[in-house]
Coordinates of C-alpha atoms in Angstrom, one line a residue:
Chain A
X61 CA -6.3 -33.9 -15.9
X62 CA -2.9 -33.2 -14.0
X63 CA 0.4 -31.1 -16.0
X64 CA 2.4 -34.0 -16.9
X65 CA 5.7 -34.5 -19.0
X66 CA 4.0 -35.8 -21.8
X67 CA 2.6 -32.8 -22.4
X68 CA 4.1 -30.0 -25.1
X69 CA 3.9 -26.5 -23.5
X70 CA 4.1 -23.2 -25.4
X71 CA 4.5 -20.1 -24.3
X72 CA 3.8 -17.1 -26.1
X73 CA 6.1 -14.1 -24.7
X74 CA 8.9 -14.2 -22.5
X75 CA 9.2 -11.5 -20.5
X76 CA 10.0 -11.7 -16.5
X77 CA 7.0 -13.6 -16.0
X78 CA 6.9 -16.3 -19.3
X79 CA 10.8 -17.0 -18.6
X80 CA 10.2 -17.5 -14.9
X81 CA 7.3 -19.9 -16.0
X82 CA 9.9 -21.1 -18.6
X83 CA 12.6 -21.6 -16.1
X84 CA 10.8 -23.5 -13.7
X85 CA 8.9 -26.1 -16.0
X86 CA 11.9 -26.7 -17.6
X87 CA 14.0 -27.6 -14.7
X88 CA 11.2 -29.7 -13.5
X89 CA 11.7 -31.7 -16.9
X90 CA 8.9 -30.6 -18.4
X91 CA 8.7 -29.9 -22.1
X92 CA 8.5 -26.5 -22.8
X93 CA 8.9 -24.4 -26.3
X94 CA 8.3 -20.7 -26.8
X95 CA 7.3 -18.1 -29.2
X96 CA 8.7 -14.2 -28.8
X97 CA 9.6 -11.2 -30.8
X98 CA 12.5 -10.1 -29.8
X99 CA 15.5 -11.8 -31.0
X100 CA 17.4 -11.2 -27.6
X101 CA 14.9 -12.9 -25.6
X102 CA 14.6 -16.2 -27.8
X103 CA 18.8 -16.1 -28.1
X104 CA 19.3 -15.6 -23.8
X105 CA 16.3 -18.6 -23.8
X106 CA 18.4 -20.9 -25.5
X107 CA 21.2 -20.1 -24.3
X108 CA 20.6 -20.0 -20.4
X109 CA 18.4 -24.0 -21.6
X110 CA 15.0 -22.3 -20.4
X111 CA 13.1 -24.0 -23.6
X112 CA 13.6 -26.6 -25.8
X113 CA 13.3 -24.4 -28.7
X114 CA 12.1 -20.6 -28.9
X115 CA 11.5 -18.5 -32.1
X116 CA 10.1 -15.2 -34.0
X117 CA 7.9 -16.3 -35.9
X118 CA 4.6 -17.9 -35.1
X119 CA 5.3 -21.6 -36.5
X120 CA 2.3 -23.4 -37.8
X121 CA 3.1 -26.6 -36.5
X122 CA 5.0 -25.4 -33.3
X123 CA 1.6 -24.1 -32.2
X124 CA -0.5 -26.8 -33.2
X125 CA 1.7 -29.4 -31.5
X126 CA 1.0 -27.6 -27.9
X127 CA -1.1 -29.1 -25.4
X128 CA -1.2 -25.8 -23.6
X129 CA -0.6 -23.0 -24.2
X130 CA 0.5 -20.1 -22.1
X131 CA 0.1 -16.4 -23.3
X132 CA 2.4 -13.9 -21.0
X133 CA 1.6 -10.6 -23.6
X134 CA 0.3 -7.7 -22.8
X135 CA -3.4 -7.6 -23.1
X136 CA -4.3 -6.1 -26.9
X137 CA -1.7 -8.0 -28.4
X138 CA -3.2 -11.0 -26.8
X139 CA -6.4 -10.6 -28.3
X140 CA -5.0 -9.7 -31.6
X141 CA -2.5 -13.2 -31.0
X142 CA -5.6 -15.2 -30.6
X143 CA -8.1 -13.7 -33.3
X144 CA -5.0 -14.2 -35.7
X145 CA -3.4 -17.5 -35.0
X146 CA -6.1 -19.5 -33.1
X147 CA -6.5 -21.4 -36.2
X148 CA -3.1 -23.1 -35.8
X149 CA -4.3 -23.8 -32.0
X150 CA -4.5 -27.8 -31.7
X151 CA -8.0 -29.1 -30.9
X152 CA -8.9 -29.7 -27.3
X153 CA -5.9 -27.9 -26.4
X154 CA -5.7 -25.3 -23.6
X155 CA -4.8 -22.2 -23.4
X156 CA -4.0 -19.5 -20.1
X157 CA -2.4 -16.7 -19.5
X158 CA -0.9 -14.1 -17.1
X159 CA -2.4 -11.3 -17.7
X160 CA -3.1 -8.7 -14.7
X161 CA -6.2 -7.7 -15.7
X162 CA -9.1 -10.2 -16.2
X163 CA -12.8 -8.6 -17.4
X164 CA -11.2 -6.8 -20.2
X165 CA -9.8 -10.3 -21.7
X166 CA -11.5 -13.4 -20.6
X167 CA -15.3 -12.2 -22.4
X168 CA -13.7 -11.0 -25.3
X169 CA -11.6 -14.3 -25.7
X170 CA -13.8 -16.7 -24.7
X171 CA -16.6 -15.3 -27.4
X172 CA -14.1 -15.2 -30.4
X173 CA -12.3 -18.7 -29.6
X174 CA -12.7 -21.7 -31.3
X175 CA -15.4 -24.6 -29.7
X176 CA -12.5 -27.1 -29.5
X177 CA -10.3 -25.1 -27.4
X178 CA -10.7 -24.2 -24.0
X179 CA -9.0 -20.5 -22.1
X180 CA -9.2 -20.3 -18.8
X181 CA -7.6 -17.3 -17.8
X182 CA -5.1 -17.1 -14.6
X183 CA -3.1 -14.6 -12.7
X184 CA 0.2 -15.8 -10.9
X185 CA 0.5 -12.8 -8.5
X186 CA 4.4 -12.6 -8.2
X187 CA 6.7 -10.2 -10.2
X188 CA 9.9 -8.1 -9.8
X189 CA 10.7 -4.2 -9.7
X190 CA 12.7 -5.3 -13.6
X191 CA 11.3 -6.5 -16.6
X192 CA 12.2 -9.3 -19.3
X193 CA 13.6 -12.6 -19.4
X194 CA 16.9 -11.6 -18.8
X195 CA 15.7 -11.0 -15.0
X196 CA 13.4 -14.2 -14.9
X197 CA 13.9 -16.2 -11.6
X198 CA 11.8 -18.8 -10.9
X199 CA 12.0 -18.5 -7.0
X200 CA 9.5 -15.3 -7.2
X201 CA 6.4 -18.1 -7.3
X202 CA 7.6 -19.6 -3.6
X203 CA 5.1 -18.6 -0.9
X204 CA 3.2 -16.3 -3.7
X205 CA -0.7 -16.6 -4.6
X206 CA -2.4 -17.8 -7.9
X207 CA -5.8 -17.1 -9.0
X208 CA -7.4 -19.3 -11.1
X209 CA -10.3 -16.8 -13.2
X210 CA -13.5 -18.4 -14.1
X211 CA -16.3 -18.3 -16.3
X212 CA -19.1 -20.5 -16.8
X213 CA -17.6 -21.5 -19.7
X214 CA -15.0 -23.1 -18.4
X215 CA -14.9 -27.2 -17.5
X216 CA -13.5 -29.4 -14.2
X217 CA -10.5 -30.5 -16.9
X218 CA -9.1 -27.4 -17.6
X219 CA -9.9 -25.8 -14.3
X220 CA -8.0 -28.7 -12.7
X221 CA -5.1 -28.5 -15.3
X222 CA -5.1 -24.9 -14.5
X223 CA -4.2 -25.4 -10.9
X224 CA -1.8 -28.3 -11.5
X225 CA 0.5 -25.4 -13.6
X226 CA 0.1 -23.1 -10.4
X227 CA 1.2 -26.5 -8.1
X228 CA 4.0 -27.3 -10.3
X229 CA 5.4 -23.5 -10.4
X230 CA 5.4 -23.7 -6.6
X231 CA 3.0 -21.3 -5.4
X232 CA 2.0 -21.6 -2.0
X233 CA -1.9 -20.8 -2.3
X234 CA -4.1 -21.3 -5.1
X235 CA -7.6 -19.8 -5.4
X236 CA -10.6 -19.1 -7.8
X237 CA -12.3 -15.9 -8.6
X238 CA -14.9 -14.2 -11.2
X239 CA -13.3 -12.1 -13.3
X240 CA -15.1 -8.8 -12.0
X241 CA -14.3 -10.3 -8.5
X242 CA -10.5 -10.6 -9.6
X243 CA -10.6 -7.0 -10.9
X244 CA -11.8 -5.5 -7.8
X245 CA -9.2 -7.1 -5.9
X246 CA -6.2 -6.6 -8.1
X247 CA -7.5 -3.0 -8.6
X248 CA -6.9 -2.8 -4.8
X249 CA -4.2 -5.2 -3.5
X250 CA -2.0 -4.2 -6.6
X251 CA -3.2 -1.2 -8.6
X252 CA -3.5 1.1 -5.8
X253 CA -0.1 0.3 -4.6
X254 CA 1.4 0.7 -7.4
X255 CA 0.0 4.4 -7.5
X256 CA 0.9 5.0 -3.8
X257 CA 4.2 4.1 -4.4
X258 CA 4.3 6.6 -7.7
X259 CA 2.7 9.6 -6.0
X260 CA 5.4 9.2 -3.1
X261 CA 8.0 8.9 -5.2
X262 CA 7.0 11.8 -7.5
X263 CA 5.1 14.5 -5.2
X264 CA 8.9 15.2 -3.2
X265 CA 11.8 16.8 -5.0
X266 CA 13.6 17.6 -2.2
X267 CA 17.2 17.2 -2.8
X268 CA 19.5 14.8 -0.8
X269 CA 16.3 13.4 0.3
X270 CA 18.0 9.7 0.3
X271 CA 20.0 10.6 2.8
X272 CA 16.9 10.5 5.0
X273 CA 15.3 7.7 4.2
X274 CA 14.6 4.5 6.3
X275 CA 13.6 0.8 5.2
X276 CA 10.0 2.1 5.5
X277 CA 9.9 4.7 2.9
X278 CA 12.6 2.5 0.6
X279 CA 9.6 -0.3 0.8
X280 CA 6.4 1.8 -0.5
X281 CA 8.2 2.7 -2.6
X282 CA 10.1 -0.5 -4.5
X283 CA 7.5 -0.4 -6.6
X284 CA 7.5 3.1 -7.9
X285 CA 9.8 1.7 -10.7
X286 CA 7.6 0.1 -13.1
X287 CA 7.3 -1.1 -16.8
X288 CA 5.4 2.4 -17.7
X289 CA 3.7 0.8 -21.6
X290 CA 2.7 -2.1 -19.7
X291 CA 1.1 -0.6 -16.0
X292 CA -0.5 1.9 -18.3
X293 CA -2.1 -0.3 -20.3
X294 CA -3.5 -2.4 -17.6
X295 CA -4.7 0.8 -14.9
X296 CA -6.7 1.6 -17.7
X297 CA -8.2 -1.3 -18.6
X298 CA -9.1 -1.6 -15.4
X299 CA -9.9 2.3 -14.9
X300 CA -13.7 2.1 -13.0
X301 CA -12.2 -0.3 -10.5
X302 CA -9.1 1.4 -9.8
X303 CA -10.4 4.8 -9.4
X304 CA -12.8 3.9 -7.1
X305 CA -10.3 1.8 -4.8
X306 CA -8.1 5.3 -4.7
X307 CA -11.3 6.8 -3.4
X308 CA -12.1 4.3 -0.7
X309 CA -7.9 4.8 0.1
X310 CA -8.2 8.3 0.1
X311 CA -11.3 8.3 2.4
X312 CA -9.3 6.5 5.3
X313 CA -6.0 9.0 5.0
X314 CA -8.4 11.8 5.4
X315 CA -9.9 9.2 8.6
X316 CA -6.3 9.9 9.9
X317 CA -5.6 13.4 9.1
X318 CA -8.8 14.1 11.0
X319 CA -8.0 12.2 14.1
X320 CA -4.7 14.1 14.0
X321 CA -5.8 17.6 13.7
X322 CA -8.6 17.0 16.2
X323 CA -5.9 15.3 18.5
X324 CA -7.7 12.1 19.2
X325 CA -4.7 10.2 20.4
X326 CA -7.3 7.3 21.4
X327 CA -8.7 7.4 18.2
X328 CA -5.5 7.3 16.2
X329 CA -4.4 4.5 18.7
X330 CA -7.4 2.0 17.6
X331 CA -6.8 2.7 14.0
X332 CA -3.1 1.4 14.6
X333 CA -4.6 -1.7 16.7
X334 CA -6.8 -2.7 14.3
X335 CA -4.2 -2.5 11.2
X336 CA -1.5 -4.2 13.5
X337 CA -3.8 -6.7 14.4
X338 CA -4.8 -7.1 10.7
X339 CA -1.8 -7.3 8.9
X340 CA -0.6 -10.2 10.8
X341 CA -3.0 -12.4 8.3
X342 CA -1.1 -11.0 5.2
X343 CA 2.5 -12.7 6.2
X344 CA 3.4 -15.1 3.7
X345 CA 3.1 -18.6 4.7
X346 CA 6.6 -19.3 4.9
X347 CA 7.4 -16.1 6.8
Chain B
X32 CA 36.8 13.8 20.3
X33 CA 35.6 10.3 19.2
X34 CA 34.1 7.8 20.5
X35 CA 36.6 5.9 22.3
X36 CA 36.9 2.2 24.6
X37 CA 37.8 4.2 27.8
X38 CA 34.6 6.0 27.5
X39 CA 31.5 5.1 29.9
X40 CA 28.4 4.7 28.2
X41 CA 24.8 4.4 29.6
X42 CA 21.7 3.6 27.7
X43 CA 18.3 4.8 29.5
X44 CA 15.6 3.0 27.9
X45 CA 16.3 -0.5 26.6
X46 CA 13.7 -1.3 24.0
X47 CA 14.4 -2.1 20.1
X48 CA 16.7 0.6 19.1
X49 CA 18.2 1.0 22.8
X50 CA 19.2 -2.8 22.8
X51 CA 20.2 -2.8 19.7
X52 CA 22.9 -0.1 20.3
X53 CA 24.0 -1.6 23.5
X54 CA 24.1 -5.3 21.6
X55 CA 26.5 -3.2 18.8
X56 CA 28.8 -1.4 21.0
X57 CA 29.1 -4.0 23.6
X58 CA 30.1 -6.6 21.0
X59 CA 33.0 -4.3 19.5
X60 CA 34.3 -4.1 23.2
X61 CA 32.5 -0.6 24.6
X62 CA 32.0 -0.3 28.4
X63 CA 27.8 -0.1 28.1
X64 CA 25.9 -0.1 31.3
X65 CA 22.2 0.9 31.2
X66 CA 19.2 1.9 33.1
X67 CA 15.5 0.7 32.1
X68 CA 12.2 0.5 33.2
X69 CA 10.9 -3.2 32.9
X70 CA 12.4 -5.7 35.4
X71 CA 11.9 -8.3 32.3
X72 CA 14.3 -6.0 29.9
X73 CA 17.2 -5.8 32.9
X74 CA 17.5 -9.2 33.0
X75 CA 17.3 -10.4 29.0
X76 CA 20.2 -7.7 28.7
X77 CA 22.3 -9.3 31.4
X78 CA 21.7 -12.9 30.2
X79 CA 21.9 -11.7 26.7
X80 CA 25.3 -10.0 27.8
X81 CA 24.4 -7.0 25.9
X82 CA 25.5 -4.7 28.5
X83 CA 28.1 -5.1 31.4
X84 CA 25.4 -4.1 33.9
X85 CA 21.5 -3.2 34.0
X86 CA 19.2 -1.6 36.3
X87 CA 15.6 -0.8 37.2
X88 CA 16.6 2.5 39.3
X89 CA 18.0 5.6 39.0
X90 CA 21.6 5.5 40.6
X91 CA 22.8 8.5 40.6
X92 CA 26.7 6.9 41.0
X93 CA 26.0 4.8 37.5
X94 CA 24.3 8.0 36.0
X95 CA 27.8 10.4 37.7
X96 CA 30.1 8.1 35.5
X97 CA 28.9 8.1 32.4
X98 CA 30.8 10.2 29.7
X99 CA 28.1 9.6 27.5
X100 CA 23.8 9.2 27.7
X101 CA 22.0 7.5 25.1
X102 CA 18.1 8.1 25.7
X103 CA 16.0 6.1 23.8
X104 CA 12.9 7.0 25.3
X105 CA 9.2 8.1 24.3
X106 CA 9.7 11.6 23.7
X107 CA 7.6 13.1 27.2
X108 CA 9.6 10.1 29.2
X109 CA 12.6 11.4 27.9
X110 CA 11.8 15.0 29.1
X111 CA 10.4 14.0 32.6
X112 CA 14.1 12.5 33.1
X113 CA 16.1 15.0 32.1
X114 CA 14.1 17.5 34.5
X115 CA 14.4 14.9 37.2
X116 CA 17.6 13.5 37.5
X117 CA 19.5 16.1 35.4
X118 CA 21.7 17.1 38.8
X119 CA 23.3 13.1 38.2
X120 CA 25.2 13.7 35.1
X121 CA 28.8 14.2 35.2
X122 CA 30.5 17.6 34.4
X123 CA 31.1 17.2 30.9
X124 CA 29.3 14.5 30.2
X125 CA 27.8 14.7 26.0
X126 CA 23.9 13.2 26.3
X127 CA 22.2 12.3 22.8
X128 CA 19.3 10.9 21.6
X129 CA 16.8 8.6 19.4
X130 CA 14.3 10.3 19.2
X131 CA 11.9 10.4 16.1
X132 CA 10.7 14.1 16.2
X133 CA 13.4 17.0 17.5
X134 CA 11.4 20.1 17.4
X135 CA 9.6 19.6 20.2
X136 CA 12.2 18.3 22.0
X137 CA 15.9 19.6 21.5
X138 CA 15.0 23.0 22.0
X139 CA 12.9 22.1 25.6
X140 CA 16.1 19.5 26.7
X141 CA 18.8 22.2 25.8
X142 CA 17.0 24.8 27.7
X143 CA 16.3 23.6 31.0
X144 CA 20.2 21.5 30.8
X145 CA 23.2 22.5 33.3
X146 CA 25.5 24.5 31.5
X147 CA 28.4 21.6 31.8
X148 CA 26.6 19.0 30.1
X149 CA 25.6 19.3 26.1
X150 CA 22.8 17.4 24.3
X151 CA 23.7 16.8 20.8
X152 CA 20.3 14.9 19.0
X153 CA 20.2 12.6 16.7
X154 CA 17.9 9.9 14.3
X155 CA 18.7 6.7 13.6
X156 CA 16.9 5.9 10.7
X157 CA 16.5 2.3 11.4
X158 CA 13.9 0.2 13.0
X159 CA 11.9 -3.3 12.9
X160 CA 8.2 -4.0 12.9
X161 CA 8.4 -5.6 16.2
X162 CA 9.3 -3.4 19.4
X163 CA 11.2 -4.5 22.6
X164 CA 14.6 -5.4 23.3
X165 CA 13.8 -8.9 23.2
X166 CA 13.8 -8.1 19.1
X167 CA 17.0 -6.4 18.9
X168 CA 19.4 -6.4 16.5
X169 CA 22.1 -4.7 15.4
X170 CA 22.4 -5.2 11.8
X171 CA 19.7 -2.7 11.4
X172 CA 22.3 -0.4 11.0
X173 CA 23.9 -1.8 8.1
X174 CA 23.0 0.3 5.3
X175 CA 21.0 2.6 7.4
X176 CA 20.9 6.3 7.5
X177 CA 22.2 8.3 10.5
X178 CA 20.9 12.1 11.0
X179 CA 22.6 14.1 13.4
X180 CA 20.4 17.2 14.4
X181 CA 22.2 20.3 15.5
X182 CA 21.1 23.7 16.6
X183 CA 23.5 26.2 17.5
X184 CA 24.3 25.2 20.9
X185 CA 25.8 22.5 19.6
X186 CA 29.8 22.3 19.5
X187 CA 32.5 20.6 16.9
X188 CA 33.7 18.2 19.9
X189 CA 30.0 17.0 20.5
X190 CA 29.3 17.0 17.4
X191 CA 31.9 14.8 16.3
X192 CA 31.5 12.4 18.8
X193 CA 27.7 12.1 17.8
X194 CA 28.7 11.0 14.5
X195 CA 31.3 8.9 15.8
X196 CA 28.5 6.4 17.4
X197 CA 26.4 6.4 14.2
X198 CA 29.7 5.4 12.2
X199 CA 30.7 2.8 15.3
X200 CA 27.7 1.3 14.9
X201 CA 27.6 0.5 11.0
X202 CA 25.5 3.2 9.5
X203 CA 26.3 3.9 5.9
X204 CA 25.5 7.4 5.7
X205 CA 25.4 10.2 8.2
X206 CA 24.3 13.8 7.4
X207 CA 23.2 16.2 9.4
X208 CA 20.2 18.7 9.9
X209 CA 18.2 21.5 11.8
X210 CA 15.6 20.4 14.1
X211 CA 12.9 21.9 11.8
X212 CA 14.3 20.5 8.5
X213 CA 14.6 16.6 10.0
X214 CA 10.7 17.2 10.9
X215 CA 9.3 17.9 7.9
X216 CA 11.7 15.3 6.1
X217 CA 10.3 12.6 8.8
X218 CA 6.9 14.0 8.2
X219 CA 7.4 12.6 5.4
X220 CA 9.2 9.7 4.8
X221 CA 8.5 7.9 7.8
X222 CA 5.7 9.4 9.2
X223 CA 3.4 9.3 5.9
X224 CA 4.7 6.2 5.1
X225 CA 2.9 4.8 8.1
X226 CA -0.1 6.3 7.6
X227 CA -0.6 5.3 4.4
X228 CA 0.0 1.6 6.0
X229 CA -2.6 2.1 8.2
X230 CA -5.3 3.4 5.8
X231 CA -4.4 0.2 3.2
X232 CA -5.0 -1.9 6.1
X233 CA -7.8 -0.6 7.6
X234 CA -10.2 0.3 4.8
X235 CA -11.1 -3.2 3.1
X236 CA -12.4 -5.6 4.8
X237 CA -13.0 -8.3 2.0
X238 CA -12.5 -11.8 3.7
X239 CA -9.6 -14.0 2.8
X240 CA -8.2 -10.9 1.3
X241 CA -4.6 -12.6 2.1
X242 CA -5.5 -15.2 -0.6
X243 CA -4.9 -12.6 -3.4
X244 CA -2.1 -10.3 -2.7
X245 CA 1.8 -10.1 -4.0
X246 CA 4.4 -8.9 -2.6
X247 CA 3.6 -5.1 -3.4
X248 CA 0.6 -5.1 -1.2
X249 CA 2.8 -7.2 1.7
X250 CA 5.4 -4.2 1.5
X251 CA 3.5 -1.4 1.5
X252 CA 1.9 -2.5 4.4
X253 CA 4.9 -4.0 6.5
X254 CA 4.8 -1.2 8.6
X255 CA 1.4 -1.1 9.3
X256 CA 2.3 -3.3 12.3
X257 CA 3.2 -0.6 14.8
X258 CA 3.6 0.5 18.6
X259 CA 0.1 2.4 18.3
X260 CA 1.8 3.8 22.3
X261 CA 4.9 5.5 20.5
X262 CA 3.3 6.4 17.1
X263 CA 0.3 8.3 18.3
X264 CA 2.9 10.1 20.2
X265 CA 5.4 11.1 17.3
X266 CA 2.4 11.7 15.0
X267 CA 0.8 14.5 17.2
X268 CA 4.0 16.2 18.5
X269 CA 4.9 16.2 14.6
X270 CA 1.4 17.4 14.0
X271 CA 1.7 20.5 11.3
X272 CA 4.0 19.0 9.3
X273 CA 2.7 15.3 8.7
X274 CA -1.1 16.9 7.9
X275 CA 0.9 19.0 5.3
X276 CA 3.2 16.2 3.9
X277 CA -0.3 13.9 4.1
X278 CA -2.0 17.0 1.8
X279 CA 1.1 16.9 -0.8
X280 CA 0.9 13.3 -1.3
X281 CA -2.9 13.2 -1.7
X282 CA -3.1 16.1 -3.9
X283 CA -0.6 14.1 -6.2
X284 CA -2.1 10.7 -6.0
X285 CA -5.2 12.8 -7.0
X286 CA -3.0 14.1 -10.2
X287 CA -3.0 10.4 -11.1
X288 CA -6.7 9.9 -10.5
X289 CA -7.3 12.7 -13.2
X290 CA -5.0 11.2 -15.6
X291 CA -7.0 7.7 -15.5
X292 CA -10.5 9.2 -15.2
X293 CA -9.5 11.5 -18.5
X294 CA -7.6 8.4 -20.1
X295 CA -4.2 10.3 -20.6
X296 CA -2.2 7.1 -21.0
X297 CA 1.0 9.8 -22.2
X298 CA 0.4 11.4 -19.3
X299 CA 0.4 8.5 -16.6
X300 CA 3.4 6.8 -18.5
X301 CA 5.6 10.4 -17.7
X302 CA 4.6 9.9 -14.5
X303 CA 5.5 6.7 -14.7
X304 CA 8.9 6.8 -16.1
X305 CA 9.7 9.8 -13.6
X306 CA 9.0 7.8 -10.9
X307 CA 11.1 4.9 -12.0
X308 CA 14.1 7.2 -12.9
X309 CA 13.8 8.9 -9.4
X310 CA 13.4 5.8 -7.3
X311 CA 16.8 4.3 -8.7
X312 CA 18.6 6.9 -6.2
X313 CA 16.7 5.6 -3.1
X314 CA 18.2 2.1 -3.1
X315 CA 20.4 1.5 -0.1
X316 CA 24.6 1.7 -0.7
X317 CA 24.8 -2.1 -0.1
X318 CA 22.2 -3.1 -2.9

């Protein structure tokens, strides 16, 4: 089972990441609705034509009429969503998400959910530096990743449905991870930078210090401005992963401080061979 | 005294930033003539017309007419050349450089320089991930930061000139500092920034690692592509001042580790916030 037209889509939250989903589907003639609290974000969705309809309130029959169902909240008030409102959910419907953080969610979902309704959780790795819908673009999936998260729990159906959404929003590479597998990663490939960039950004306060700066130090740190409730919220969700990811980071700096102070120019040399050599495997395809 | 089309100017070294000043001033109509190592670099500069004239050698008649020296040399190359073929340069000829580090350098240059020639240093702070002048380019500039680095040998009419090249060539911003106070600011922003590159990407090995990443682990680690040849060099003549910007940074991505491991989510959001507020001034004057 492929995303088709026929299908109703909700999502629940739009933010940068549910409008960019919202943006997308809907150009691509899907039908898509959405629910979201803020009055601002369901007026700029109707207005810019991202859904068909958006609203405050969670409609009875506007959820039970959704084939699928996408939640882009952050984490609790996902849980509390689904504990409170899966009785509207329509049976055999499926739900997903966005959420950055996996372990946490999927156990806790999966165990409270209804039998006749299937989550399979997701992470579409591609954001900006600004939040909400009112920075949305739909071009942020192109040449990105997209992990599909499984359980045992979930079925070939929604596994394959799952993927289609990830096809359809134009990602370039789509894979499948455990969610303690998908922790461990994100806690290094996006966690840990995101603390890099913080601690370079707030260790300095020289003054002027912009006046210095190349592309180099403007790129670690891009990310250093961040949503702070919601990057909160997920580093400590994801706390035992992330911590010791800092250590394994921190263990390789002190690699290179010790190379420098002993003066091993060889040594230092190899280190910037090998990452060289490496990082050409992390261009993005199109790139 | 500016920079002017009646001036001679001669590039020694032709590699990224070298080729990408003669491709700047050459296409604005300077006289550029330059002198570089690699048989393979004279000749894509003459075919590329990015200079009027290229050599492999030494001439001391090409070296007697210059009014100006641009070195873009590794920093001990740089040195060596001076001391050699110091007795070419025209009386009142202004030499600058490119130099990444000054410390070690200005002070040695300006010492052992005839009294009728003046070396005024300075930074541009721009660059690509690839070296060579086969990669040059001279919209690197655009946006860029210029540093001219002055000691008190330095006068107003070399001084002025020096920042007339950075302006020529499209820089956004030029400022100017002691030797001392532009290696502890490159210690840091550029110097750290690349070793924290090189850590990310050498200490995980997880296979297919590329499958899962966004665009914050692909930008923190852009520069982890580097000439290990040139680096290892600026690192250890830069030595003192990157191990103490590399113990700032770690003490305050530790600062961060405490906050998760006691679960001060006030705490990490302040930090958070900070950081966002503070990074806003680091975009570049185009953005």
């Amino acid at each position: 089972m492929k995303l088709n037209r026929d299908m109703n889509i909700l999502i629940v939250g739009l933010g940068l990441l549910g409008g960019s989903y919202a943006m997308s589907l809907t150009r691509q003639g899907y039908h898509v609705k959405a629910i979201t609290r803020s009055h601002a974000s369901v007026e700029y969705a109707i207005d810019e034509g991202l859904v068909e309809y958006a609203t405050n309130e969670v409609e009875a029959q506007l959820v039970g009429e959704a084939d699928i169902v996408v939640f882009a909240l952050y984490p609790h008030v996902f849980k509390e969503w689904v504990a409170e409102y899966q009785k509207y959910f329509k049976s055999g419907a499926v739900i997903t998400d966005v959420t950055g953080v996996k372990s946490c969610i999927v156990y806790d979902i999966q165990s409270m959910l209804r039998d006749d309704v299937e989550f399979i959780a997701a992470h579409p790795m591609a954001g900006r530096e600004k939040s909400g819908v009112q920075n949305c673009d739909d071009s942020i999936f192109k040449g990105a990743n997209y992990v599909v998260v499984l359980t045992d729990k979930n079925t070939q159906g929604a596994i394959e449905l799952c993927k289609s959404i990830g096809e359809v929003l134009g990602f370039a590479r789509i894979s499948e991870l455990s969610p303690e597998e998908h922790d461990k990663i994100i806690a290094f490939v996006s966690q840990l930078t995101h603390c890099i960039a913080i601690a370079l950004m707030t260790c300095q306060t020289t003054p002027h210090l912009e006046e210095y700066t190349g592309d180099s130090f403007r790129d670690l740190t891009r990310i250093a401005r961040l949503n702070d409730d919601m990057w909160s919220e997920l580093f400590l969700l994801n706390k035992d992963a992330l911590i010791s990811e800092m250590e394994l980071f921190e263990g390789e700096l002190d690699k290179l401080k010790t190379l420098l102070i002993e003066g091993d120019r060889e040594g230092l040399r190899e280190m910037m061979r090998y990452s060289t050599a490496r990082r050409a495997v992390f261009d993005k395809p199109k790139d």
